[in-house]
Amino acid sequence: MNTIIIKDGKEKQLLNHHPWVFSGAIEEVKATSASVVKVLTADLSFLAWGWYDELSHIPVHLLSWNEEEIIDESWWSRTIKKSILRRKEFFNDKSGATNAFRIVFSESDMLAGITADVYGKMIRIIISARIAWDHKDLFAKAIEDLLHPDVIVITTDKLYTKIEGLKETTLFFKDGEYFTPDGKMDNVFFKEDDFIFEVAPGSGQKSGFYCDQRDNRKRIEKYCEGATVLDGCSYTGAFTLHALRAGAKSVLALDSSDPSLRQLLRNVHINQNSNKIPENSRDKVTTKVCNIFEELRVIESDYFDVIILDPPKLAKKKSQVETASRAYKDMNRLAMKKIKDGGIIATFSCSGGVDLALLRTILAWAAMDSNVEIQILETLTAASDHPVRLSFPESDYLCGYIIKVIK
Ligand code: SAH
């Protein structure tokens, strides 16, 4: 029997179902690497079943706190299938307005190191830990059995390949096996809130699209009628499309990625041709490849009615939270200074360490420095296909506010 003994005093969080065991909490390992282990407390009572991998930066991932459970191949398949079935309401959406959503959200869905998103007939799996890499075949088969997509694309998450000792990889899976596409695969089209988006299989950032902001994009619409809008860190234009549908006068989309902005223009074009947005929308959109921190310094003052600030994860780990807080403050301070009196800022953080409470403090600092009053109109989190698991606070990573700036 493979066993791991936890140091006395280090078991509390784990007994509360936090699934990560770091090396500092381990008293003794009697196990081969990359295998299921029985995790015991210091007095040798059962704590949980886990997966041990000495090469992972989290050497043990806890999987089940039920001693009767058997963690075999069928457990992995069942756990994936249960995760998918928990998204019933997304599959049952008769309106057909949205067919892009997350079906597996790693630890929040009792798995580790794997997220999976549906994009119409394509499924993207992102692997961020060795435990998920070792089980990817089972995951792909279980997902295919249940959903029968045209293709499953599996990629390793660049943010974690180095610390997990994985290679940057893209794999294609269909009919129970991996294959190499001959030539470039056709682009995939999917829908979110009745908009059409295009993505190239295996390309784009992260899983190719940010479904977590779905509900928040909808919520900015009511502020955009007749508005001059700045979509900061626009990626492929999901907020831009909502602003246009709501009747924005103009949208300036800023991003550091040229391919993303090109795709944004394609998405505007596609949705204009399909009458999802007003027919002169293309003329209202300007894009600029830039660094948002520099650009906010030079944009015109008292010009924008609505500013969206959706930067990438600025704190990738806890030790970066302080530096990231300064960056969030700088960005919000500039937006508060430049926006019109009575303007609306939709501001977000997807850094786990910068939560609603800290973001609120950051906004208070920014308001003091730019000499404005702020009203919080709406408090925002990730959409419900990215559930927060209470025993795993790290899953609460996306937050934001819609605020009104009073000068
Ligand atoms: N709002 C988007 C998602 C934004 S993801 C949506 O709804 O789909 C963050 C984006 O910020 C990425 O597209 C990335 O290319 C861009 N980015 C990263 N650093 C940046 C910087 N310094 N200035 C401008 N854009 C940046």
Tab-separated table of C-alpha atoms and ligand atoms in Angstrom:
chain	number	residue	atom	x	y	z
A	1	MET	CA	0.000	0.000	0.000
A	2	ASN	CA	1.368	3.442	-0.987
A	3	THR	CA	1.112	5.756	2.006
A	4	ILE	CA	1.970	9.339	2.867
A	5	ILE	CA	1.994	10.585	6.456
A	6	ILE	CA	1.211	14.239	7.112
A	7	LYS	CA	3.209	16.168	9.729
A	8	ASP	CA	1.471	16.723	13.034
A	9	GLY	CA	-0.246	20.142	12.901
A	10	LYS	CA	-0.314	20.327	9.088
A	11	GLU	CA	-3.535	18.359	8.624
A	12	LYS	CA	-6.190	20.962	9.504
A	13	GLN	CA	-6.695	22.488	6.035
A	14	LEU	CA	-6.542	19.031	4.462
A	15	LEU	CA	-9.207	17.682	6.808
A	16	ASN	CA	-11.296	20.662	5.639
A	17	HIS	CA	-10.945	19.270	2.099
A	18	HIS	CA	-8.288	21.624	0.771
A	19	PRO	CA	-6.800	19.374	-1.935
A	20	TRP	CA	-3.131	20.491	-2.038
A	21	VAL	CA	-0.340	18.925	0.010
A	22	PHE	CA	2.983	20.735	-0.305
A	23	SER	CA	6.290	19.092	0.559
A	24	GLY	CA	6.561	20.988	3.865
A	25	ALA	CA	3.481	19.171	5.169
A	26	ILE	CA	4.793	15.675	4.453
A	27	GLU	CA	6.340	13.625	7.282
A	28	GLU	CA	6.947	10.364	5.450
A	29	VAL	CA	6.539	8.936	1.944
A	30	LYS	CA	6.216	5.220	1.362
A	31	ALA	CA	5.054	5.321	-2.241
A	32	THR	CA	6.211	5.165	-5.822
A	33	SER	CA	5.896	8.381	-7.771
A	34	ALA	CA	2.864	8.878	-10.049
A	35	SER	CA	0.524	6.638	-8.118
A	36	VAL	CA	-2.548	6.662	-5.897
A	37	VAL	CA	-1.665	7.022	-2.213
A	38	LYS	CA	-3.475	6.626	1.077
A	39	VAL	CA	-2.835	9.831	3.021
A	40	LEU	CA	-2.701	9.469	6.799
A	41	THR	CA	-2.547	11.945	9.667
A	42	ALA	CA	0.385	11.810	12.107
A	43	ASP	CA	-1.594	9.419	14.354
A	44	LEU	CA	-2.018	7.157	11.312
A	45	SER	CA	-5.753	7.652	10.826
A	46	PHE	CA	-7.157	7.890	7.303
A	47	LEU	CA	-7.272	11.440	5.883
A	48	ALA	CA	-7.890	11.040	2.159
A	49	TRP	CA	-6.955	9.287	-1.058
A	50	GLY	CA	-4.509	11.262	-3.135
A	51	TRP	CA	-2.167	11.205	-6.119
A	52	TYR	CA	1.552	11.423	-5.384
A	53	ASP	CA	4.070	12.702	-7.896
A	54	GLU	CA	7.504	13.638	-6.597
A	55	LEU	CA	8.170	15.837	-9.664
A	56	SER	CA	5.074	18.002	-9.248
A	57	HIS	CA	5.319	21.317	-7.392
A	58	ILE	CA	2.292	20.039	-5.443
A	59	PRO	CA	3.538	16.523	-4.608
A	60	VAL	CA	0.152	15.247	-3.409
A	61	HIS	CA	-3.271	16.164	-4.779
A	62	LEU	CA	-6.090	14.919	-2.554
A	63	LEU	CA	-8.917	13.337	-4.513
A	64	SER	CA	-11.398	11.754	-2.105
A	65	TRP	CA	-12.012	11.895	1.625
A	66	ASN	CA	-14.110	8.714	1.528
A	67	GLU	CA	-12.053	5.710	2.626
A	68	GLU	CA	-14.383	3.316	0.753
A	69	GLU	CA	-13.640	4.998	-2.598
A	70	ILE	CA	-11.437	3.133	-5.078
A	71	ILE	CA	-9.410	5.500	-7.243
A	72	ASP	CA	-9.148	3.443	-10.402
A	73	GLU	CA	-9.654	4.222	-14.118
A	74	SER	CA	-13.399	4.236	-13.735
A	75	TRP	CA	-13.132	6.805	-10.888
A	76	TRP	CA	-11.391	9.270	-13.229
A	77	SER	CA	-13.990	8.716	-15.966
A	78	ARG	CA	-16.903	8.971	-13.535
A	79	THR	CA	-15.525	12.158	-11.975
A	80	ILE	CA	-15.159	13.819	-15.379
A	81	LYS	CA	-18.654	12.738	-16.414
A	82	LYS	CA	-20.173	14.015	-13.168
A	83	SER	CA	-18.501	17.373	-13.768
A	84	ILE	CA	-20.025	17.590	-17.235
A	85	LEU	CA	-23.478	16.561	-16.000
A	86	ARG	CA	-23.365	19.330	-13.381
A	87	ARG	CA	-23.570	21.779	-16.338
A	88	LYS	CA	-27.027	20.468	-17.347
A	89	GLU	CA	-28.522	23.942	-17.593
A	90	PHE	CA	-25.909	24.976	-20.168
A	91	PHE	CA	-26.574	21.924	-22.350
A	92	ASN	CA	-30.337	22.369	-21.927
A	93	ASP	CA	-30.356	26.017	-22.998
A	94	LYS	CA	-33.072	25.787	-25.669
A	95	SER	CA	-32.474	29.331	-26.921
A	96	GLY	CA	-29.208	28.145	-28.519
A	97	ALA	CA	-27.695	31.527	-27.644
A	98	THR	CA	-24.603	30.066	-25.969
A	99	ASN	CA	-22.668	26.924	-26.842
A	100	ALA	CA	-19.336	27.857	-25.257
A	101	PHE	CA	-18.812	27.064	-21.601
A	102	ARG	CA	-16.547	25.312	-19.122
A	103	ILE	CA	-17.352	21.672	-18.382
A	104	VAL	CA	-14.436	20.895	-16.076
A	105	PHE	CA	-12.932	23.477	-13.731
A	106	SER	CA	-10.086	21.500	-12.134
A	107	GLU	CA	-10.162	21.401	-8.311
A	108	SER	CA	-13.607	23.047	-8.235
A	109	ASP	CA	-14.853	19.892	-9.951
A	110	MET	CA	-12.871	17.539	-7.653
A	111	LEU	CA	-10.156	17.025	-10.272
A	112	ALA	CA	-6.704	18.560	-10.488
A	113	GLY	CA	-4.772	20.342	-13.190
A	114	ILE	CA	-7.420	19.984	-15.889
A	115	THR	CA	-9.915	22.433	-17.327
A	116	ALA	CA	-12.119	21.669	-20.308
A	117	ASP	CA	-14.245	24.070	-22.347
A	118	VAL	CA	-16.858	23.328	-25.002
A	119	TYR	CA	-16.802	25.557	-28.106
A	120	GLY	CA	-19.665	24.347	-30.229
A	121	LYS	CA	-18.440	21.072	-31.762
A	122	MET	CA	-14.890	21.433	-30.429
A	123	ILE	CA	-13.615	20.767	-26.917
A	124	ARG	CA	-10.442	22.292	-25.517
A	125	ILE	CA	-8.650	20.581	-22.630
A	126	ILE	CA	-5.937	22.527	-20.817
A	127	ILE	CA	-3.477	20.606	-18.686
A	128	SER	CA	-1.633	22.442	-15.917
A	129	ALA	CA	-0.321	19.610	-13.704
A	130	ARG	CA	1.424	16.267	-14.090
A	131	ILE	CA	-1.512	14.428	-12.506
A	132	ALA	CA	-3.758	15.588	-15.347
A	133	TRP	CA	-1.134	14.862	-17.996
A	134	ASP	CA	-0.949	11.255	-16.747
A	135	HIS	CA	-4.731	10.862	-17.082
A	136	LYS	CA	-5.334	12.819	-20.275
A	137	ASP	CA	-6.269	9.731	-22.343
A	138	LEU	CA	-8.957	8.785	-19.824
A	139	PHE	CA	-10.253	12.363	-19.775
A	140	ALA	CA	-10.419	12.605	-23.548
A	141	LYS	CA	-12.192	9.232	-23.847
A	142	ALA	CA	-14.722	10.057	-21.118
A	143	ILE	CA	-15.521	13.420	-22.678
A	144	GLU	CA	-15.817	11.913	-26.160
A	145	ASP	CA	-18.117	9.124	-24.924
A	146	LEU	CA	-20.502	11.610	-23.411
A	147	LEU	CA	-20.429	14.558	-25.827
A	148	HIS	CA	-19.228	13.244	-29.226
A	149	PRO	CA	-17.472	16.457	-30.312
A	150	ASP	CA	-15.888	16.816	-33.787
A	151	VAL	CA	-12.487	17.141	-32.158
A	152	ILE	CA	-10.827	17.424	-28.749
A	153	VAL	CA	-7.757	19.656	-28.618
A	154	ILE	CA	-5.453	19.142	-25.646
A	155	THR	CA	-2.797	21.709	-24.755
A	156	THR	CA	-0.467	22.166	-21.817
A	157	ASP	CA	-0.783	25.488	-19.991
A	158	LYS	CA	2.371	27.536	-20.642
A	159	LEU	CA	2.143	29.102	-17.197
A	160	TYR	CA	2.775	25.728	-15.542
A	161	THR	CA	4.818	23.632	-17.968
A	162	LYS	CA	8.131	24.632	-16.408
A	163	ILE	CA	7.277	24.111	-12.735
A	164	GLU	CA	5.527	20.831	-13.527
A	165	GLY	CA	8.251	19.558	-15.846
A	166	LEU	CA	5.838	19.224	-18.790
A	167	LYS	CA	6.482	20.063	-22.449
A	168	GLU	CA	4.500	22.676	-24.352
A	169	THR	CA	2.270	20.366	-26.379
A	170	THR	CA	-0.843	20.405	-28.539
A	171	LEU	CA	-2.610	17.107	-29.213
A	172	PHE	CA	-5.668	16.340	-31.316
A	173	PHE	CA	-8.046	13.504	-30.334
A	174	LYS	CA	-10.935	11.883	-32.188
A	175	ASP	CA	-12.625	8.447	-32.219
A	176	GLY	CA	-10.598	7.199	-29.292
A	177	GLU	CA	-7.176	8.144	-30.634
A	178	TYR	CA	-4.721	10.959	-31.180
A	179	PHE	CA	-4.168	12.174	-34.739
A	180	THR	CA	-2.084	14.695	-36.633
A	181	PRO	CA	-4.254	17.017	-38.719
A	182	ASP	CA	-3.232	17.196	-42.394
A	183	GLY	CA	-2.680	20.881	-42.915
A	184	LYS	CA	-4.434	23.642	-41.079
A	185	MET	CA	-7.724	22.681	-39.472
A	186	ASP	CA	-10.830	24.709	-40.256
A	187	ASN	CA	-11.673	27.480	-37.841
A	188	VAL	CA	-14.414	26.716	-35.352
A	189	PHE	CA	-17.428	28.952	-34.817
A	190	PHE	CA	-19.283	29.076	-31.535
A	191	LYS	CA	-21.906	31.228	-29.887
A	192	GLU	CA	-22.025	33.232	-26.712
A	193	ASP	CA	-25.113	35.225	-25.827
A	194	ASP	CA	-26.175	35.029	-29.480
A	195	PHE	CA	-22.895	36.457	-30.801
A	196	ILE	CA	-20.780	34.395	-33.164
A	197	PHE	CA	-17.077	33.936	-32.392
A	198	GLU	CA	-14.369	32.328	-34.467
A	199	VAL	CA	-11.381	30.460	-33.064
A	200	ALA	CA	-8.621	28.429	-34.692
A	201	PRO	CA	-8.303	24.980	-33.039
A	202	GLY	CA	-5.213	24.887	-30.855
A	203	SER	CA	-4.458	28.604	-31.120
A	204	GLY	CA	-5.397	31.675	-29.119
A	205	GLN	CA	-4.719	32.455	-25.481
A	206	LYS	CA	-5.475	29.924	-22.749
A	207	SER	CA	-8.374	27.831	-24.031
A	208	GLY	CA	-9.044	30.297	-26.875
A	209	PHE	CA	-11.773	32.334	-25.241
A	210	TYR	CA	-12.633	33.658	-21.791
A	211	CYS	CA	-16.050	32.185	-20.924
A	212	ASP	CA	-15.692	33.289	-17.304
A	213	GLN	CA	-16.653	36.873	-18.239
A	214	ARG	CA	-19.899	35.857	-19.990
A	215	ASP	CA	-22.326	37.333	-17.441
A	216	ASN	CA	-20.233	40.447	-16.853
A	217	ARG	CA	-20.136	41.277	-20.556
A	218	LYS	CA	-23.900	41.237	-20.597
A	219	ARG	CA	-23.996	43.540	-17.609
A	220	ILE	CA	-22.063	46.353	-19.269
A	221	GLU	CA	-24.627	46.638	-22.077
A	222	LYS	CA	-27.009	48.879	-20.186
A	223	TYR	CA	-24.325	51.545	-19.765
A	224	CYS	CA	-23.257	51.591	-23.415
A	225	GLU	CA	-26.157	53.108	-25.353
A	226	GLY	CA	-24.822	56.139	-27.213
A	227	ALA	CA	-21.557	55.813	-25.286
A	228	THR	CA	-17.969	56.379	-26.311
A	229	VAL	CA	-16.356	53.158	-25.079
A	230	LEU	CA	-12.774	52.079	-24.397
A	231	ASP	CA	-12.352	48.285	-24.293
A	232	GLY	CA	-9.035	47.904	-22.461
A	233	CYS	CA	-7.378	44.484	-22.905
A	234	SER	CA	-10.064	43.584	-25.400
A	235	TYR	CA	-8.624	40.258	-26.631
A	236	THR	CA	-10.930	39.160	-29.490
A	237	GLY	CA	-13.634	41.689	-28.711
A	238	ALA	CA	-16.297	40.006	-26.617
A	239	PHE	CA	-16.944	43.186	-24.582
A	240	THR	CA	-16.709	45.260	-27.767
A	241	LEU	CA	-19.531	43.266	-29.378
A	242	HIS	CA	-21.795	43.786	-26.364
A	243	ALA	CA	-21.060	47.527	-26.391
A	244	LEU	CA	-21.915	47.689	-30.108
A	245	ARG	CA	-25.136	45.719	-29.697
A	246	ALA	CA	-26.154	48.126	-26.942
A	247	GLY	CA	-25.737	51.043	-29.363
A	248	ALA	CA	-22.310	52.418	-28.463
A	249	LYS	CA	-21.309	55.478	-30.502
A	250	SER	CA	-17.751	54.200	-30.860
A	251	VAL	CA	-15.390	51.621	-29.379
A	252	LEU	CA	-11.626	51.897	-29.059
A	253	ALA	CA	-10.222	48.401	-28.448
A	254	LEU	CA	-6.738	48.202	-26.945
A	255	ASP	CA	-4.620	45.070	-26.616
A	256	SER	CA	-0.935	44.184	-26.716
A	257	SER	CA	-1.660	41.283	-29.074
A	258	ASP	CA	-1.946	42.090	-32.762
A	259	PRO	CA	-3.476	38.701	-33.736
A	260	SER	CA	-6.165	39.153	-31.066
A	261	LEU	CA	-7.127	42.564	-32.445
A	262	ARG	CA	-7.228	41.177	-35.999
A	263	GLN	CA	-9.571	38.479	-34.758
A	264	LEU	CA	-11.615	41.177	-33.004
A	265	LEU	CA	-12.157	42.915	-36.331
A	266	ARG	CA	-13.125	39.596	-37.933
A	267	ASN	CA	-15.596	38.965	-35.122
A	268	VAL	CA	-17.130	42.420	-35.603
A	269	HIS	CA	-17.374	41.718	-39.327
A	270	ILE	CA	-18.981	38.279	-38.819
A	271	ASN	CA	-21.538	39.625	-36.350
A	272	GLN	CA	-22.357	42.642	-38.472
A	273	ASN	CA	-22.970	40.389	-41.481
A	274	SER	CA	-25.249	38.207	-39.351
A	275	ASN	CA	-27.189	41.230	-38.091
A	276	LYS	CA	-26.174	40.648	-34.493
A	277	ILE	CA	-24.928	44.233	-34.183
A	278	PRO	CA	-25.951	47.434	-36.014
A	279	GLU	CA	-24.978	47.522	-39.679
A	280	ASN	CA	-22.462	50.367	-39.440
A	281	SER	CA	-20.662	48.804	-36.464
A	282	ARG	CA	-17.395	48.174	-38.308
A	283	ASP	CA	-16.995	51.940	-38.829
A	284	LYS	CA	-17.380	52.579	-35.127
A	285	VAL	CA	-14.504	50.354	-34.038
A	286	THR	CA	-10.856	51.369	-33.837
A	287	THR	CA	-8.159	49.021	-32.612
A	288	LYS	CA	-4.691	49.789	-31.336
A	289	VAL	CA	-1.871	47.424	-30.453
A	290	CYS	CA	-0.371	48.969	-27.329
A	291	ASN	CA	0.557	48.625	-23.703
A	292	ILE	CA	-2.553	49.654	-21.759
A	293	PHE	CA	-0.465	51.217	-18.984
A	294	GLU	CA	1.163	53.583	-21.464
A	295	GLU	CA	-1.904	54.206	-23.586
A	296	LEU	CA	-4.099	55.273	-20.664
A	297	ARG	CA	-1.575	58.036	-20.041
A	298	VAL	CA	-2.019	59.538	-23.501
A	299	ILE	CA	-5.730	59.076	-24.282
A	300	GLU	CA	-7.873	62.185	-24.343
A	301	SER	CA	-9.419	63.357	-21.051
A	302	ASP	CA	-13.210	63.754	-20.673
A	303	TYR	CA	-13.773	61.759	-23.861
A	304	PHE	CA	-14.849	58.243	-22.806
A	305	ASP	CA	-18.196	57.449	-21.160
A	306	VAL	CA	-17.365	53.800	-20.456
A	307	ILE	CA	-13.957	52.205	-19.810
A	308	ILE	CA	-13.491	48.447	-19.491
A	309	LEU	CA	-10.307	47.242	-17.781
A	310	ASP	CA	-9.861	43.478	-18.090
A	311	PRO	CA	-6.103	42.923	-17.753
A	312	PRO	CA	-4.426	39.504	-17.670
A	313	LYS	CA	-3.461	37.913	-14.361
A	314	LEU	CA	-1.045	40.540	-12.962
A	315	ALA	CA	-0.177	38.480	-9.832
A	316	LYS	CA	0.629	34.919	-10.837
A	317	LYS	CA	1.532	33.989	-7.251
A	318	LYS	CA	1.071	35.369	-3.739
A	319	SER	CA	4.499	36.979	-3.638
A	320	GLN	CA	3.510	39.173	-6.603
A	321	VAL	CA	0.315	40.574	-5.065
A	322	GLU	CA	1.928	43.773	-3.786
A	323	THR	CA	3.530	44.706	-7.112
A	324	ALA	CA	0.351	43.719	-8.940
A	325	SER	CA	-1.744	45.890	-6.600
A	326	ARG	CA	0.344	48.898	-7.643
A	327	ALA	CA	-0.275	48.057	-11.301
A	328	TYR	CA	-4.042	47.669	-10.761
A	329	LYS	CA	-4.037	50.961	-8.905
A	330	ASP	CA	-2.127	52.738	-11.660
A	331	MET	CA	-4.489	51.459	-14.332
A	332	ASN	CA	-7.633	52.385	-12.400
A	333	ARG	CA	-6.250	55.760	-11.312
A	334	LEU	CA	-5.554	56.715	-14.917
A	335	ALA	CA	-9.012	55.572	-16.036
A	336	MET	CA	-10.676	57.555	-13.223
A	337	LYS	CA	-8.693	60.655	-14.156
A	338	LYS	CA	-9.399	60.445	-17.868
A	339	ILE	CA	-13.053	59.356	-17.927
A	340	LYS	CA	-15.926	61.857	-18.210
A	341	ASP	CA	-17.726	62.998	-15.076
A	342	GLY	CA	-20.397	60.369	-14.398
A	343	GLY	CA	-18.563	57.808	-16.521
A	344	ILE	CA	-18.645	54.069	-15.926
A	345	ILE	CA	-15.601	51.842	-15.363
A	346	ALA	CA	-15.925	48.055	-15.441
A	347	THR	CA	-12.750	46.900	-13.747
A	348	PHE	CA	-11.550	43.349	-13.155
A	349	SER	CA	-8.866	41.250	-11.513
A	350	CYS	CA	-8.272	37.622	-12.440
A	351	SER	CA	-5.356	37.350	-9.997
A	352	GLY	CA	-6.436	34.988	-7.214
A	353	GLY	CA	-4.549	37.077	-4.646
A	354	VAL	CA	-6.375	40.271	-5.630
A	355	ASP	CA	-9.906	39.499	-4.472
A	356	LEU	CA	-12.986	41.699	-4.172
A	357	ALA	CA	-11.866	43.136	-0.820
A	358	LEU	CA	-8.366	44.031	-2.032
A	359	LEU	CA	-9.631	45.340	-5.376
A	360	ARG	CA	-12.004	47.598	-3.461
A	361	THR	CA	-9.104	48.942	-1.386
A	362	ILE	CA	-7.092	49.480	-4.570
A	363	LEU	CA	-9.990	51.424	-6.085
A	364	ALA	CA	-10.149	53.575	-2.933
A	365	TRP	CA	-6.430	54.417	-3.271
A	366	ALA	CA	-6.921	55.198	-6.959
A	367	ALA	CA	-9.936	57.424	-6.213
A	368	MET	CA	-7.971	59.373	-3.587
A	369	ASP	CA	-5.094	59.948	-5.973
A	370	SER	CA	-7.306	61.056	-8.839
A	371	ASN	CA	-9.520	63.143	-6.564
A	372	VAL	CA	-12.852	61.590	-7.526
A	373	GLU	CA	-15.753	59.994	-5.680
A	374	ILE	CA	-16.686	56.453	-6.643
A	375	GLN	CA	-20.010	54.663	-6.416
A	376	ILE	CA	-19.987	50.888	-6.700
A	377	LEU	CA	-22.935	49.954	-8.915
A	378	GLU	CA	-22.325	46.236	-9.371
A	379	THR	CA	-20.082	43.568	-7.863
A	380	LEU	CA	-18.932	40.908	-10.303
A	381	THR	CA	-17.517	37.388	-10.216
A	382	ALA	CA	-16.955	34.530	-12.674
A	383	ALA	CA	-19.900	32.866	-14.424
A	384	SER	CA	-21.492	29.789	-12.822
A	385	ASP	CA	-19.694	27.308	-15.093
A	386	HIS	CA	-16.570	28.389	-13.112
A	387	PRO	CA	-17.916	27.559	-9.647
A	388	VAL	CA	-16.010	28.481	-6.504
A	389	ARG	CA	-15.382	25.407	-4.311
A	390	LEU	CA	-15.652	26.597	-0.698
A	391	SER	CA	-12.874	24.326	0.540
A	392	PHE	CA	-10.579	25.616	-2.225
A	393	PRO	CA	-10.424	29.445	-2.046
A	394	GLU	CA	-7.972	29.496	-4.983
A	395	SER	CA	-10.940	28.807	-7.270
A	396	ASP	CA	-12.322	32.263	-6.425
A	397	TYR	CA	-10.017	34.012	-8.891
A	398	LEU	CA	-12.105	36.454	-10.946
A	399	CYS	CA	-13.694	39.544	-9.483
A	400	GLY	CA	-14.691	42.991	-10.587
A	401	TYR	CA	-16.788	46.069	-10.046
A	402	ILE	CA	-18.839	48.342	-12.225
A	403	ILE	CA	-18.287	51.781	-10.753
A	404	LYS	CA	-19.484	55.311	-11.474
A	405	VAL	CA	-16.920	58.095	-11.323
A	406	ILE	CA	-18.125	61.365	-9.854
A	407	LYS	CA	-15.842	64.361	-10.297
B	1	SAH	N1	-11.607	41.136	-22.235
B	1	SAH	C1	-11.249	39.942	-22.938
B	1	SAH	C2	-10.257	39.079	-22.201
B	1	SAH	C3	-8.981	39.808	-21.807
B	1	SAH	S1	-7.659	38.733	-21.451
B	1	SAH	C4	-12.494	39.153	-23.268
B	1	SAH	O1	-13.575	39.495	-22.772
B	1	SAH	O2	-12.408	38.189	-24.031
B	1	SAH	C5	-6.366	39.878	-21.259
B	1	SAH	C6	-5.874	40.528	-22.525
B	1	SAH	O3	-4.898	41.496	-22.159
B	1	SAH	C7	-5.190	39.603	-23.512
B	1	SAH	O4	-5.821	39.707	-24.749
B	1	SAH	C8	-3.743	40.116	-23.603
B	1	SAH	O5	-3.220	40.062	-24.922
B	1	SAH	C9	-3.905	41.544	-23.169
B	1	SAH	N2	-2.739	42.179	-22.554
B	1	SAH	C10	-1.793	41.638	-21.767
B	1	SAH	N3	-0.953	42.581	-21.321
B	1	SAH	C11	-1.348	43.764	-21.855
B	1	SAH	C12	-0.870	45.106	-21.779
B	1	SAH	N4	0.171	45.425	-21.026
B	1	SAH	N5	-1.515	46.055	-22.480
B	1	SAH	C13	-2.598	45.735	-23.245
B	1	SAH	N6	-3.104	44.478	-23.338
B	1	SAH	C14	-2.488	43.518	-22.645
